[in-house]
Amino acid sequence: MLKSFADYIVFTIIGLVPGSRSGESLNFFIYDTLKIFLLLTTIIFVVAIIRTSFPPEKTKRMLSHKREYVGNVLAALLGIVTPFCSCSAVPLFIGFVESGVPLGVTFSFLISSPMVNEVALIMLWGLFGWKIALIYIGSGLLVAIFAGIVIGKLKMEKYVQDYVWEMQVGNAEIVEQTFRQKIDYAREYTLELLKKIWPYVVIGVGLGAFIHGYVPQDFLARWAGRDNPFAVPIAVALGVPLYSNAAGVIPIVHALMEKGMAIGTVLAFMMAVTALSLPEAIILKNVLKNRLLAVFFGIVAMAIVCVGYLFNAIL
Amino acid sequence: MKIEILGTGCSKCKTLYDNAKKAVEESGKEAEVVKVEEIPKIMAYGVMSTPALVVDGKVKLSGKVASVAEILGML
């Protein structure tokens, strides 16, 4: 239905020729923008309602004194449904470790929460299909579980800033929200998020449409194809500074894949964009000493590179 | 009455602070609205997602911005 609407606008109303570069680019742009905004609005709303049942205080209680392995798996899964904003990463981190959540388990949560987020998933589902979206969730969880276990094994508690261990943490009662409040919250959250990301989506889809129509097929196959062993690490390195623009990055990457970028490289790039970011590193520096911060970034980056190679090899 | 807005200075914290000020004005009650930005003080309330709103030492809301009308209901 969306497809015929886009066809109607571009080829009937504007009168561009089907198959022409400008026609195909504009058609692609209108179709993708409509599809993504429809998906974003409905899914963000549903996810926001689910999240009202998982406040971080509750997640903390579920994870406190959990053993490694089981704790890491649970933490990575809870990371999907617990709302997380990098601006509250510090109180969240302190709240977790103070209440006895093991350090490695805390990291599994901190890695999975921003990486497996609804905006990235919707964009992947809308543009790449549900299979790629599921692979992204699965490998994102694996990276979070694995990196958390390794950090736990390395016994790095002494590289957490000292004041964190001396902090007195109170016990806030969680005020249960009524259904009406949950709906209101979800509506506001959806509007707020859409307001924030819509320019990135439009610009990203616009650039993607341009690449789709104007860049020659197989243009990237030589550099970003599966035969270049450096493509994955370079993609990960490029992904770190692109934080918060996941909504704009995915449509561009989608178009690049059409031009020959390999799927594992695409996934690794996406994960680096969402999981590793400079602003988050700066915020986490408040609670982590440099050594632990470097270990955290290093292990996650390595795990993501491995995921990239794996999917380049098997898909 | 004392209203505290907990948060490390993000834009949402500012919005919540402004809304709380307006709510106090509308209610006509005698209340002081203060920002709390120090992590140890925020943690002492057990709050893990900011911004949060505390009325007379009780956490009424955390992790979201409340509207003026909502805050009026908490006073």
Coordinates of C-alpha atoms in Angstrom, one line a residue, chain A residues 131-286:
Chain A
K131 CA 15.8 -11.7 10.0
I132 CA 18.6 -9.1 10.2
A133 CA 16.8 -7.4 13.2
L134 CA 16.7 -10.7 15.0
I135 CA 20.4 -11.5 14.3
Y136 CA 21.2 -8.0 15.6
I137 CA 19.3 -8.7 18.9
G138 CA 20.9 -12.1 19.2
S139 CA 24.5 -11.0 18.6
G140 CA 24.0 -7.9 20.7
L141 CA 22.9 -10.0 23.6
L142 CA 25.9 -12.3 23.1
V143 CA 28.4 -9.4 23.0
A144 CA 26.8 -8.0 26.2
I145 CA 26.9 -11.4 28.0
F146 CA 30.4 -12.2 26.9
A147 CA 32.0 -8.8 27.7
G148 CA 30.3 -8.8 31.1
I149 CA 31.6 -12.2 32.0
V150 CA 35.2 -11.3 30.9
I151 CA 35.1 -8.0 32.9
G152 CA 33.8 -10.0 35.9
K153 CA 36.6 -12.6 35.6
L154 CA 39.2 -9.9 35.4
K155 CA 38.3 -8.8 39.0
M156 CA 38.5 -5.1 38.2
E157 CA 36.6 -3.8 41.2
K158 CA 39.5 -1.7 42.3
Y159 CA 39.3 0.2 39.1
V160 CA 35.9 1.6 40.0
Q161 CA 36.3 5.2 41.4
D162 CA 36.8 4.8 45.2
Y163 CA 34.0 7.1 46.2
V164 CA 31.5 4.8 44.6
W165 CA 32.1 2.1 47.2
E166 CA 31.6 4.6 50.1
M167 CA 28.3 6.0 48.8
Q168 CA 25.3 5.6 51.0
V169 CA 22.4 4.6 48.8
G170 CA 18.8 5.1 50.1
N171 CA 15.9 2.9 49.2
A172 CA 13.3 4.7 47.2
E173 CA 9.8 3.3 47.2
I174 CA 8.7 2.7 43.7
V175 CA 5.4 4.4 43.1
E176 CA 3.3 2.0 40.9
Q177 CA 1.8 3.9 38.0
T178 CA -1.8 3.5 37.0
F179 CA -2.7 2.3 33.5
R180 CA -3.8 5.9 32.5
Q181 CA -0.4 7.2 33.7
K182 CA 1.5 4.6 31.7
I183 CA -0.4 5.5 28.5
D184 CA 0.3 9.2 29.1
Y185 CA 3.9 8.5 29.7
A186 CA 4.2 6.4 26.5
R187 CA 2.5 9.1 24.5
E188 CA 4.8 11.8 25.7
Y189 CA 7.9 9.6 25.4
T190 CA 7.0 8.7 21.8
L191 CA 6.5 12.3 20.8
E192 CA 9.6 13.5 22.5
L193 CA 11.7 10.8 20.9
L194 CA 10.2 11.4 17.4
K195 CA 10.9 15.1 17.8
K196 CA 14.5 14.4 18.6
I197 CA 15.2 11.9 15.8
W198 CA 13.1 12.9 12.9
P199 CA 15.7 15.2 11.3
Y200 CA 18.3 12.4 11.4
V201 CA 15.8 9.9 9.9
V202 CA 14.9 12.3 7.0
I203 CA 18.5 13.3 6.3
G204 CA 19.7 9.6 6.6
V205 CA 16.9 8.3 4.3
G206 CA 17.6 11.2 1.9
L207 CA 21.3 10.4 1.7
G208 CA 20.4 6.7 1.4
A209 CA 18.0 7.5 -1.5
F210 CA 20.7 9.5 -3.2
I211 CA 23.2 6.6 -2.9
H212 CA 20.5 4.2 -4.1
G213 CA 19.9 6.2 -7.2
Y214 CA 23.3 7.6 -8.1
V215 CA 26.1 5.5 -6.8
P216 CA 27.1 2.7 -9.2
Q217 CA 26.3 -0.9 -8.2
D218 CA 29.2 -2.8 -6.5
F219 CA 31.0 0.5 -5.9
L220 CA 31.9 -0.5 -2.4
A221 CA 32.5 -4.2 -3.1
R222 CA 36.2 -3.8 -3.4
W223 CA 36.7 -1.9 -0.1
A224 CA 33.9 -2.9 2.1
G225 CA 33.2 -6.4 0.7
R226 CA 33.8 -9.6 2.6
D227 CA 37.2 -10.1 1.0
N228 CA 38.8 -7.1 2.7
P229 CA 39.8 -8.2 6.2
F230 CA 40.3 -4.6 7.4
A231 CA 36.7 -3.5 6.6
V232 CA 35.2 -4.8 9.9
P233 CA 37.7 -3.1 12.3
I234 CA 37.5 0.1 10.3
A235 CA 33.7 0.1 10.4
V236 CA 33.9 -0.3 14.2
A237 CA 36.3 2.5 14.6
L238 CA 34.1 4.8 12.4
G239 CA 31.0 3.8 14.4
V240 CA 32.3 5.2 17.8
P241 CA 32.0 8.9 17.1
L242 CA 28.6 8.5 15.4
Y243 CA 26.6 8.1 18.6
S244 CA 23.0 9.1 18.9
N245 CA 22.5 9.2 15.1
A246 CA 21.6 5.5 14.8
A247 CA 18.3 6.7 13.3
G248 CA 20.2 8.5 10.6
V249 CA 23.1 6.1 10.1
I250 CA 21.0 2.9 9.4
P251 CA 19.4 4.2 6.1
I252 CA 22.8 5.2 4.8
V253 CA 24.3 1.9 5.7
H254 CA 21.4 0.1 4.1
A255 CA 22.1 1.9 0.8
L256 CA 25.8 1.1 1.2
M257 CA 25.0 -2.6 1.6
E258 CA 23.2 -2.5 -1.8
K259 CA 26.5 -1.2 -3.2
G260 CA 28.5 -4.1 -1.9
M261 CA 29.2 -3.6 1.8
A262 CA 29.2 -7.0 3.4
I263 CA 26.4 -7.9 6.0
G264 CA 28.8 -8.7 8.9
T265 CA 30.5 -5.3 8.4
V266 CA 27.1 -3.6 8.4
L267 CA 26.1 -5.3 11.7
A268 CA 29.5 -4.5 13.3
F269 CA 29.2 -0.9 12.3
M270 CA 25.7 -0.6 13.7
M271 CA 26.7 -2.2 17.0
A272 CA 29.7 0.2 17.3
V273 CA 27.4 3.2 16.7
T274 CA 24.9 2.2 19.4
A275 CA 27.1 0.5 22.0
L276 CA 30.3 2.5 22.0
S277 CA 30.2 6.3 22.2
L278 CA 32.4 9.1 23.3
P279 CA 29.8 10.9 25.3
E280 CA 29.0 7.7 27.2
A281 CA 32.7 7.2 27.9
I282 CA 33.0 10.8 29.3
I283 CA 30.0 10.1 31.6
L284 CA 31.3 6.7 32.8
K285 CA 34.6 8.3 33.6
N286 CA 32.8 9.7 36.7

